[in-house]
Amino acid sequence: MFHDVGVSLRTLKPLGLRILIAAGTMVSAPNMLKANMMAKSSPI
């Protein structure tokens, strides 16, 4: 039983990291696009 839990944890960890990274990029991408648009539209 403990062995199964260890295996599932080992396989879930990379998945969780991937989901976190994907969520982070999805959240930060629009913000970066907004910043780029603002920088382009700014008169400076």
XYZ file of N, CA and C in Angstrom:
132
model
N 0.843 -1.203 0.000
C 0.000 0.000 0.000
C 0.875 1.248 0.000
N 1.856 1.286 0.889
C 2.732 2.463 0.938
C 3.498 2.617 -0.373
N 3.849 1.475 -0.960
C 4.593 1.525 -2.226
C 3.737 2.193 -3.305
N 2.453 1.833 -3.362
C 1.549 2.426 -4.356
C 1.441 3.933 -4.139
N 1.336 4.340 -2.878
C 1.226 5.772 -2.574
C 2.480 6.496 -3.046
N 3.645 5.899 -2.795
C 4.897 6.527 -3.219
C 4.958 6.665 -4.727
N 4.516 5.637 -5.437
C 4.541 5.682 -6.904
C 3.598 6.767 -7.406
N 2.393 6.831 -6.833
C 1.424 7.830 -7.287
C 1.939 9.237 -6.996
N 2.582 9.412 -5.841
C 3.135 10.728 -5.506
C 4.220 11.102 -6.500
N 5.050 10.114 -6.852
C 6.159 10.396 -7.768
C 5.622 10.779 -9.151
N 4.512 10.159 -9.563
C 3.954 10.461 -10.885
C 3.113 11.731 -10.845
N 2.517 12.025 -9.696
C 1.662 13.211 -9.594
C 2.479 14.485 -9.468
N 3.650 14.396 -8.845
C 4.458 15.606 -8.639
C 4.777 16.316 -9.954
N 5.327 15.626 -10.959
C 5.610 16.296 -12.238
C 4.335 16.841 -12.879
N 3.238 16.100 -12.754
C 1.967 16.568 -13.316
C 1.543 17.859 -12.632
N 1.643 17.889 -11.311
C 1.279 19.091 -10.567
C 2.149 20.265 -10.972
N 3.450 20.010 -11.129
C 4.362 21.081 -11.545
C 3.976 21.583 -12.924
N 3.657 20.652 -13.824
C 3.271 21.056 -15.186
C 2.014 21.903 -15.152
N 1.043 21.482 -14.330
C -0.217 22.235 -14.233
C 0.052 23.620 -13.656
N 0.913 23.682 -12.628
C 1.247 24.978 -12.025
C 1.912 25.877 -13.053
N 2.860 25.324 -13.804
C 3.576 26.121 -14.815
C 2.595 26.577 -15.891
N 1.728 25.669 -16.330
C 0.746 26.028 -17.361
C -0.177 27.129 -16.853
N -0.650 26.988 -15.611
C -1.527 28.014 -15.042
C -0.779 29.336 -14.924
N 0.470 29.270 -14.502
C 1.267 30.493 -14.368
C 1.447 31.193 -15.698
N 1.729 30.429 -16.748
C 1.921 31.045 -18.064
C 0.599 31.607 -18.575
N -0.504 30.891 -18.326
C -1.810 31.374 -18.779
C -2.165 32.675 -18.073
N -1.782 32.800 -16.799
C -2.098 34.018 -16.042
C -1.166 35.152 -16.444
N 0.116 34.850 -16.642
C 1.098 35.907 -16.909
C 1.111 36.327 -18.373
N 0.729 35.444 -19.288
C 0.762 35.782 -20.719
C -0.118 36.989 -21.040
N -1.380 37.018 -20.619
C -2.220 38.193 -20.909
C -1.645 39.463 -20.292
N -1.105 39.360 -19.081
C -0.511 40.533 -18.433
C 0.673 41.038 -19.239
N 1.497 40.123 -19.741
C 2.656 40.520 -20.544
C 2.183 41.151 -21.849
N 1.133 40.586 -22.441
C 0.587 41.160 -23.681
C 0.069 42.567 -23.413
N -0.634 42.730 -22.291
C -1.149 44.058 -21.928
C -0.001 45.036 -21.768
N 1.048 44.608 -21.070
C 2.210 45.480 -20.846
C 2.835 45.857 -22.183
N 2.944 44.900 -23.101
C 3.513 45.185 -24.423
C 2.646 46.190 -25.171
N 1.328 45.985 -25.130
C 0.416 46.897 -25.827
C 0.525 48.297 -25.227
N 0.593 48.388 -23.904
C 0.699 49.693 -23.241
C 2.019 50.355 -23.620
N 3.087 49.571 -23.653
C 4.398 50.130 -23.999
C 4.378 50.643 -25.437
N 3.706 49.905 -26.322
C 3.647 50.325 -27.731
C 2.763 51.561 -27.892
N 1.654 51.602 -27.162
C 0.710 52.709 -27.322
C 1.147 53.950 -26.546
N 2.059 53.778 -25.580
C 2.504 54.942 -24.800
C 3.300 55.898 -25.691
N 3.163 57.196 -25.497
C 3.826 58.181 -26.368
C 5.335 58.239 -26.169
N 5.825 57.664 -25.075
C 7.271 57.751 -24.801
C 8.022 56.899 -25.818
